[in-house]
Amino acid sequence: MAKINKPQFNISGKLGDYVYYNWKGVQVMRKKPAPRKTALSEKELQHRSRFAFITKFLLPLKSLIGQSFTPNGMTSFNKAVSVNFKNVIIGSYPDWQIDFGNFTLGEGNTAGPADLLVNTQQDGHLLLSWNGKSQRKGANSRDRLWIAIYCESLQKWLIKIDIAYRKDGSFNLNPDISGYPLHIYLGFISDFWGGGSVGQYIGILT
């Protein structure tokens, strides 16, 4: 792969045996791979299937992942794919499943909610409360709360971002998905700590 440091114009797409594209503001050129002459092995088929499975599962969360993962040499979305590809895919080919207990929706230096409590006594509502005065490392009063809820029965995500501050200490949520088991994740996004956050899995609630 070659980099064009001072391009006279931007090129995008195929030109002869080379592919041109822009990567993080840098014009990049690479040669097209030679056509494959052998069929994919079973191991390669499984690898591609697993990668496609986790990528599709994460796509609805792209707006959240862009804030809840701190990039480190790759995009936030690619970081989320990499982390979850290694740790959360269970089952057997081609019927992959998600290990929700190990699923990661945030990674960074921001502290998660301290002394978290979840109350479901009011029908259709989740009352979340935490220590809004926490002064531990990675906590700032204006860290912004996010919540991601997955309904496995409906294969549907509900995502709420910037719905409360850490200092608020509580939030009452009506998921509008009643009668189903729900996987619930939450964390904080921080401008003070550079945007990274820590995702926490609450568990399955109905």
PDB file of C-alpha atoms in Angstrom:
ATOM      1  CA  MET A   1       0.000   0.000   0.000  1.00  0.00           C
ATOM      2  CA  ALA A   2       1.276   3.477  -0.899  1.00  0.00           C
ATOM      3  CA  LYS A   3       0.309   6.928   0.412  1.00  0.00           C
ATOM      4  CA  ILE A   4       0.104   9.991  -1.808  1.00  0.00           C
ATOM      5  CA  ASN A   5       1.367  12.837   0.392  1.00  0.00           C
ATOM      6  CA  LYS A   6       0.594  15.763  -1.916  1.00  0.00           C
ATOM      7  CA  PRO A   7      -2.085  14.714  -4.400  1.00  0.00           C
ATOM      8  CA  GLN A   8      -2.999  17.228  -7.109  1.00  0.00           C
ATOM      9  CA  PHE A   9      -6.567  15.916  -7.076  1.00  0.00           C
ATOM     10  CA  ASN A  10      -8.599  13.326  -5.196  1.00  0.00           C
ATOM     11  CA  ILE A  11      -9.092   9.918  -6.762  1.00  0.00           C
ATOM     12  CA  SER A  12     -11.662   7.402  -5.567  1.00  0.00           C
ATOM     13  CA  GLY A  13     -12.332   3.962  -7.020  1.00  0.00           C
ATOM     14  CA  LYS A  14     -10.572   1.583  -9.377  1.00  0.00           C
ATOM     15  CA  LEU A  15      -8.077   2.691 -11.981  1.00  0.00           C
ATOM     16  CA  GLY A  16      -6.318  -0.084 -13.861  1.00  0.00           C
ATOM     17  CA  ASP A  17      -4.824  -2.541 -11.373  1.00  0.00           C
ATOM     18  CA  TYR A  18      -5.055  -0.108  -8.450  1.00  0.00           C
ATOM     19  CA  VAL A  19      -7.710   1.056  -5.998  1.00  0.00           C
ATOM     20  CA  TYR A  20      -7.658   4.641  -4.691  1.00  0.00           C
ATOM     21  CA  TYR A  21      -9.479   5.782  -1.536  1.00  0.00           C
ATOM     22  CA  ASN A  22      -9.303   8.282   1.300  1.00  0.00           C
ATOM     23  CA  TRP A  23      -8.367   6.957   4.754  1.00  0.00           C
ATOM     24  CA  LYS A  24      -8.450   9.442   7.669  1.00  0.00           C
ATOM     25  CA  GLY A  25      -7.784  12.341   5.320  1.00  0.00           C
ATOM     26  CA  VAL A  26      -4.905  10.623   3.514  1.00  0.00           C
ATOM     27  CA  GLN A  27      -5.062   9.585  -0.133  1.00  0.00           C
ATOM     28  CA  VAL A  28      -4.207   5.868  -0.258  1.00  0.00           C
ATOM     29  CA  MET A  29      -3.485   3.571  -3.195  1.00  0.00           C
ATOM     30  CA  ARG A  30      -3.310  -0.214  -3.151  1.00  0.00           C
ATOM     31  CA  LYS A  31      -3.093  -2.876  -5.814  1.00  0.00           C
ATOM     32  CA  LYS A  32      -6.130  -5.035  -6.435  1.00  0.00           C
ATOM     33  CA  PRO A  33      -5.663  -8.595  -5.133  1.00  0.00           C
ATOM     34  CA  ALA A  34      -5.210 -11.299  -7.721  1.00  0.00           C
ATOM     35  CA  PRO A  35      -8.284 -13.479  -8.358  1.00  0.00           C
ATOM     36  CA  ARG A  36      -8.499 -16.428  -5.991  1.00  0.00           C
ATOM     37  CA  LYS A  37      -7.922 -19.754  -7.695  1.00  0.00           C
ATOM     38  CA  THR A  38      -8.967 -22.086  -4.876  1.00  0.00           C
ATOM     39  CA  ALA A  39     -12.265 -22.493  -3.019  1.00  0.00           C
ATOM     40  CA  LEU A  40     -12.643 -21.184   0.531  1.00  0.00           C
ATOM     41  CA  SER A  41     -11.858 -23.687   3.265  1.00  0.00           C
ATOM     42  CA  GLU A  42     -14.417 -24.563   5.939  1.00  0.00           C
ATOM     43  CA  LYS A  43     -12.451 -22.501   8.460  1.00  0.00           C
ATOM     44  CA  GLU A  44     -12.434 -19.470   6.152  1.00  0.00           C
ATOM     45  CA  LEU A  45     -16.188 -19.806   5.538  1.00  0.00           C
ATOM     46  CA  GLN A  46     -16.843 -19.873   9.274  1.00  0.00           C
ATOM     47  CA  HIS A  47     -14.606 -16.852   9.868  1.00  0.00           C
ATOM     48  CA  ARG A  48     -16.409 -14.822   7.201  1.00  0.00           C
ATOM     49  CA  SER A  49     -19.790 -15.926   8.532  1.00  0.00           C
ATOM     50  CA  ARG A  50     -18.891 -14.889  12.109  1.00  0.00           C
ATOM     51  CA  PHE A  51     -17.596 -11.516  10.919  1.00  0.00           C
ATOM     52  CA  ALA A  52     -20.747 -10.824   8.885  1.00  0.00           C
ATOM     53  CA  PHE A  53     -22.943 -11.902  11.817  1.00  0.00           C
ATOM     54  CA  ILE A  54     -21.392  -9.560  14.409  1.00  0.00           C
ATOM     55  CA  THR A  55     -21.147  -6.659  11.942  1.00  0.00           C
ATOM     56  CA  LYS A  56     -24.864  -6.912  11.122  1.00  0.00           C
ATOM     57  CA  PHE A  57     -25.753  -7.128  14.828  1.00  0.00           C
ATOM     58  CA  LEU A  58     -23.767  -3.970  15.638  1.00  0.00           C
ATOM     59  CA  LEU A  59     -24.901  -1.815  12.703  1.00  0.00           C
ATOM     60  CA  PRO A  60     -28.073  -0.448  14.429  1.00  0.00           C
ATOM     61  CA  LEU A  61     -25.808   0.742  17.270  1.00  0.00           C
ATOM     62  CA  LYS A  62     -23.415   2.733  15.093  1.00  0.00           C
ATOM     63  CA  SER A  63     -24.523   6.152  16.417  1.00  0.00           C
ATOM     64  CA  LEU A  64     -23.901   5.018  20.003  1.00  0.00           C
ATOM     65  CA  ILE A  65     -20.656   3.176  19.263  1.00  0.00           C
ATOM     66  CA  GLY A  66     -19.240   6.324  17.660  1.00  0.00           C
ATOM     67  CA  GLN A  67     -19.337   7.922  21.133  1.00  0.00           C
ATOM     68  CA  SER A  68     -19.056   5.003  23.542  1.00  0.00           C
ATOM     69  CA  PHE A  69     -15.852   3.486  22.094  1.00  0.00           C
ATOM     70  CA  THR A  70     -12.620   5.478  22.115  1.00  0.00           C
ATOM     71  CA  PRO A  71     -10.781   4.915  18.813  1.00  0.00           C
ATOM     72  CA  ASN A  72      -7.284   3.515  19.117  1.00  0.00           C
ATOM     73  CA  GLY A  73      -5.687   3.183  15.709  1.00  0.00           C
ATOM     74  CA  MET A  74      -9.026   2.219  14.131  1.00  0.00           C
ATOM     75  CA  THR A  75     -12.544   3.616  13.875  1.00  0.00           C
ATOM     76  CA  SER A  76     -14.887   3.271  16.852  1.00  0.00           C
ATOM     77  CA  PHE A  77     -17.117   0.867  14.907  1.00  0.00           C
ATOM     78  CA  ASN A  78     -14.209  -1.333  13.825  1.00  0.00           C
ATOM     79  CA  LYS A  79     -13.019  -1.396  17.446  1.00  0.00           C
ATOM     80  CA  ALA A  80     -16.470  -2.582  18.575  1.00  0.00           C
ATOM     81  CA  VAL A  81     -16.505  -5.273  15.880  1.00  0.00           C
ATOM     82  CA  SER A  82     -13.016  -6.445  16.852  1.00  0.00           C
ATOM     83  CA  VAL A  83     -13.770  -6.658  20.590  1.00  0.00           C
ATOM     84  CA  ASN A  84     -17.081  -8.452  20.179  1.00  0.00           C
ATOM     85  CA  PHE A  85     -15.904 -10.747  17.380  1.00  0.00           C
ATOM     86  CA  LYS A  86     -13.415 -12.290  19.791  1.00  0.00           C
ATOM     87  CA  ASN A  87     -15.605 -12.595  22.880  1.00  0.00           C
ATOM     88  CA  VAL A  88     -19.355 -12.864  22.296  1.00  0.00           C
ATOM     89  CA  ILE A  89     -20.141 -15.163  19.368  1.00  0.00           C
ATOM     90  CA  ILE A  90     -21.411 -18.550  20.513  1.00  0.00           C
ATOM     91  CA  GLY A  91     -23.243 -21.433  18.859  1.00  0.00           C
ATOM     92  CA  SER A  92     -22.140 -23.303  15.771  1.00  0.00           C
ATOM     93  CA  TYR A  93     -21.845 -22.450  12.090  1.00  0.00           C
ATOM     94  CA  PRO A  94     -24.013 -21.095  10.560  1.00  0.00           C
ATOM     95  CA  ASP A  95     -26.400 -20.587  13.518  1.00  0.00           C
ATOM     96  CA  TRP A  96     -24.401 -18.058  15.540  1.00  0.00           C
ATOM     97  CA  GLN A  97     -25.757 -16.470  18.716  1.00  0.00           C
ATOM     98  CA  ILE A  98     -24.752 -13.627  21.054  1.00  0.00           C
ATOM     99  CA  ASP A  99     -23.392 -14.146  24.559  1.00  0.00           C
ATOM    100  CA  PHE A 100     -25.197 -11.103  25.986  1.00  0.00           C
ATOM    101  CA  GLY A 101     -23.362 -11.247  29.311  1.00  0.00           C
ATOM    102  CA  ASN A 102     -20.031 -10.604  27.564  1.00  0.00           C
ATOM    103  CA  PHE A 103     -21.334  -8.265  24.863  1.00  0.00           C
ATOM    104  CA  THR A 104     -19.428  -4.959  25.006  1.00  0.00           C
ATOM    105  CA  LEU A 105     -21.096  -1.656  24.160  1.00  0.00           C
ATOM    106  CA  GLY A 106     -18.596   0.805  25.534  1.00  0.00           C
ATOM    107  CA  GLU A 107     -14.910   0.982  26.288  1.00  0.00           C
ATOM    108  CA  GLY A 108     -12.864   3.876  27.604  1.00  0.00           C
ATOM    109  CA  ASN A 109     -11.680   5.785  30.649  1.00  0.00           C
ATOM    110  CA  THR A 110     -15.052   7.038  31.879  1.00  0.00           C
ATOM    111  CA  ALA A 111     -16.409   5.433  35.041  1.00  0.00           C
ATOM    112  CA  GLY A 112     -19.686   3.551  34.919  1.00  0.00           C
ATOM    113  CA  PRO A 113     -22.608   4.323  37.246  1.00  0.00           C
ATOM    114  CA  ALA A 114     -21.776   3.810  40.924  1.00  0.00           C
ATOM    115  CA  ASP A 115     -24.272   2.117  43.284  1.00  0.00           C
ATOM    116  CA  LEU A 116     -26.651   1.341  40.428  1.00  0.00           C
ATOM    117  CA  LEU A 117     -30.187   0.226  41.334  1.00  0.00           C
ATOM    118  CA  VAL A 118     -32.968  -0.877  38.958  1.00  0.00           C
ATOM    119  CA  ASN A 119     -36.629  -0.764  40.008  1.00  0.00           C
ATOM    120  CA  THR A 120     -39.316  -2.390  37.827  1.00  0.00           C
ATOM    121  CA  GLN A 121     -42.283  -2.149  40.206  1.00  0.00           C
ATOM    122  CA  GLN A 122     -44.150   0.362  38.041  1.00  0.00           C
ATOM    123  CA  ASP A 123     -45.701  -1.408  35.032  1.00  0.00           C
ATOM    124  CA  GLY A 124     -43.850  -0.730  31.794  1.00  0.00           C
ATOM    125  CA  HIS A 125     -41.229   1.495  33.434  1.00  0.00           C
ATOM    126  CA  LEU A 126     -37.627   1.134  34.515  1.00  0.00           C
ATOM    127  CA  LEU A 127     -36.487   3.424  37.316  1.00  0.00           C
ATOM    128  CA  LEU A 128     -32.695   3.630  37.253  1.00  0.00           C
ATOM    129  CA  SER A 129     -30.823   5.272  40.109  1.00  0.00           C
ATOM    130  CA  TRP A 130     -27.118   5.730  40.831  1.00  0.00           C
ATOM    131  CA  ASN A 131     -24.767   7.790  42.967  1.00  0.00           C
ATOM    132  CA  GLY A 132     -24.880  11.169  41.248  1.00  0.00           C
ATOM    133  CA  LYS A 133     -22.233  12.624  43.562  1.00  0.00           C
ATOM    134  CA  SER A 134     -19.544  10.060  42.848  1.00  0.00           C
ATOM    135  CA  GLN A 135     -16.090  11.663  42.774  1.00  0.00           C
ATOM    136  CA  ARG A 136     -14.109   8.577  41.779  1.00  0.00           C
ATOM    137  CA  LYS A 137     -11.623   8.636  38.928  1.00  0.00           C
ATOM    138  CA  GLY A 138     -13.317   8.858  35.536  1.00  0.00           C
ATOM    139  CA  ALA A 139     -16.495  10.479  36.880  1.00  0.00           C
ATOM    140  CA  ASN A 140     -17.699  13.985  36.066  1.00  0.00           C
ATOM    141  CA  SER A 141     -21.043  15.501  37.040  1.00  0.00           C
ATOM    142  CA  ARG A 142     -21.898  16.277  33.394  1.00  0.00           C
ATOM    143  CA  ASP A 143     -21.170  12.814  31.989  1.00  0.00           C
ATOM    144  CA  ARG A 144     -24.110  11.879  29.759  1.00  0.00           C
ATOM    145  CA  LEU A 145     -26.123   8.691  30.260  1.00  0.00           C
ATOM    146  CA  TRP A 146     -26.860   6.257  27.438  1.00  0.00           C
ATOM    147  CA  ILE A 147     -29.110   3.191  27.491  1.00  0.00           C
ATOM    148  CA  ALA A 148     -29.349   0.412  24.911  1.00  0.00           C
ATOM    149  CA  ILE A 149     -32.104  -2.209  25.161  1.00  0.00           C
ATOM    150  CA  TYR A 150     -32.320  -5.308  22.990  1.00  0.00           C
ATOM    151  CA  CYS A 151     -35.482  -7.387  22.597  1.00  0.00           C
ATOM    152  CA  GLU A 152     -34.353 -10.793  21.409  1.00  0.00           C
ATOM    153  CA  SER A 153     -37.904 -11.910  20.586  1.00  0.00           C
ATOM    154  CA  LEU A 154     -38.436  -8.951  18.220  1.00  0.00           C
ATOM    155  CA  GLN A 155     -34.755  -8.672  17.196  1.00  0.00           C
ATOM    156  CA  LYS A 156     -35.041  -4.959  17.907  1.00  0.00           C
ATOM    157  CA  TRP A 157     -32.771  -2.365  19.544  1.00  0.00           C
ATOM    158  CA  LEU A 158     -33.989   0.674  21.487  1.00  0.00           C
ATOM    159  CA  ILE A 159     -31.220   3.248  21.956  1.00  0.00           C
ATOM    160  CA  LYS A 160     -31.338   6.376  24.114  1.00  0.00           C
ATOM    161  CA  ILE A 161     -28.355   8.762  24.219  1.00  0.00           C
ATOM    162  CA  ASP A 162     -27.886  11.913  26.334  1.00  0.00           C
ATOM    163  CA  ILE A 163     -31.020  11.236  28.384  1.00  0.00           C
ATOM    164  CA  ALA A 164     -29.596  12.312  31.757  1.00  0.00           C
ATOM    165  CA  TYR A 165     -26.451  13.579  33.447  1.00  0.00           C
ATOM    166  CA  ARG A 166     -24.463  11.697  36.060  1.00  0.00           C
ATOM    167  CA  LYS A 167     -25.340  14.405  38.580  1.00  0.00           C
ATOM    168  CA  ASP A 168     -29.091  13.710  38.118  1.00  0.00           C
ATOM    169  CA  GLY A 169     -28.772  10.413  39.995  1.00  0.00           C
ATOM    170  CA  SER A 170     -31.837   8.762  38.412  1.00  0.00           C
ATOM    171  CA  PHE A 171     -33.864   8.310  35.254  1.00  0.00           C
ATOM    172  CA  ASN A 172     -37.331   6.867  34.622  1.00  0.00           C
ATOM    173  CA  LEU A 173     -37.543   5.009  31.306  1.00  0.00           C
ATOM    174  CA  ASN A 174     -40.586   3.641  29.499  1.00  0.00           C
ATOM    175  CA  PRO A 175     -39.103   1.244  26.900  1.00  0.00           C
ATOM    176  CA  ASP A 176     -42.479   0.781  25.159  1.00  0.00           C
ATOM    177  CA  ILE A 177     -41.608  -2.890  24.663  1.00  0.00           C
ATOM    178  CA  SER A 178     -43.758  -4.632  27.250  1.00  0.00           C
ATOM    179  CA  GLY A 179     -44.209  -8.344  27.796  1.00  0.00           C
ATOM    180  CA  TYR A 180     -40.820  -9.421  26.482  1.00  0.00           C
ATOM    181  CA  PRO A 181     -37.471 -10.221  28.120  1.00  0.00           C
ATOM    182  CA  LEU A 182     -35.090  -7.311  27.527  1.00  0.00           C
ATOM    183  CA  HIS A 183     -31.286  -7.164  27.595  1.00  0.00           C
ATOM    184  CA  ILE A 184     -30.284  -3.806  29.063  1.00  0.00           C
ATOM    185  CA  TYR A 185     -26.958  -1.980  28.831  1.00  0.00           C
ATOM    186  CA  LEU A 186     -26.030   1.475  30.041  1.00  0.00           C
ATOM    187  CA  GLY A 187     -23.058   3.736  30.576  1.00  0.00           C
ATOM    188  CA  PHE A 188     -21.836   7.302  30.422  1.00  0.00           C
ATOM    189  CA  ILE A 189     -20.294   9.376  27.645  1.00  0.00           C
ATOM    190  CA  SER A 190     -17.884  12.036  28.839  1.00  0.00           C
ATOM    191  CA  ASP A 191     -16.600  15.185  27.156  1.00  0.00           C
ATOM    192  CA  PHE A 192     -14.266  15.696  30.121  1.00  0.00           C
ATOM    193  CA  TRP A 193     -12.599  12.275  29.812  1.00  0.00           C
ATOM    194  CA  GLY A 194     -12.313  12.359  26.037  1.00  0.00           C
ATOM    195  CA  GLY A 195     -15.551  10.672  24.989  1.00  0.00           C
ATOM    196  CA  GLY A 196     -14.827   7.079  26.013  1.00  0.00           C
ATOM    197  CA  SER A 197     -17.339   5.306  28.241  1.00  0.00           C
ATOM    198  CA  VAL A 198     -17.781   2.096  30.138  1.00  0.00           C
ATOM    199  CA  GLY A 199     -20.792  -0.053  29.197  1.00  0.00           C
ATOM    200  CA  GLN A 200     -22.520  -2.073  31.920  1.00  0.00           C
ATOM    201  CA  TYR A 201     -24.836  -5.046  31.391  1.00  0.00           C
ATOM    202  CA  ILE A 202     -27.754  -4.926  33.809  1.00  0.00           C
ATOM    203  CA  GLY A 203     -29.082  -8.309  32.743  1.00  0.00           C
ATOM    204  CA  ILE A 204     -32.420  -9.590  31.477  1.00  0.00           C
ATOM    205  CA  LEU A 205     -35.568  -7.828  32.654  1.00  0.00           C
ATOM    206  CA  THR A 206     -39.184  -8.343  31.709  1.00  0.00           C
TER     207      THR A 206
END
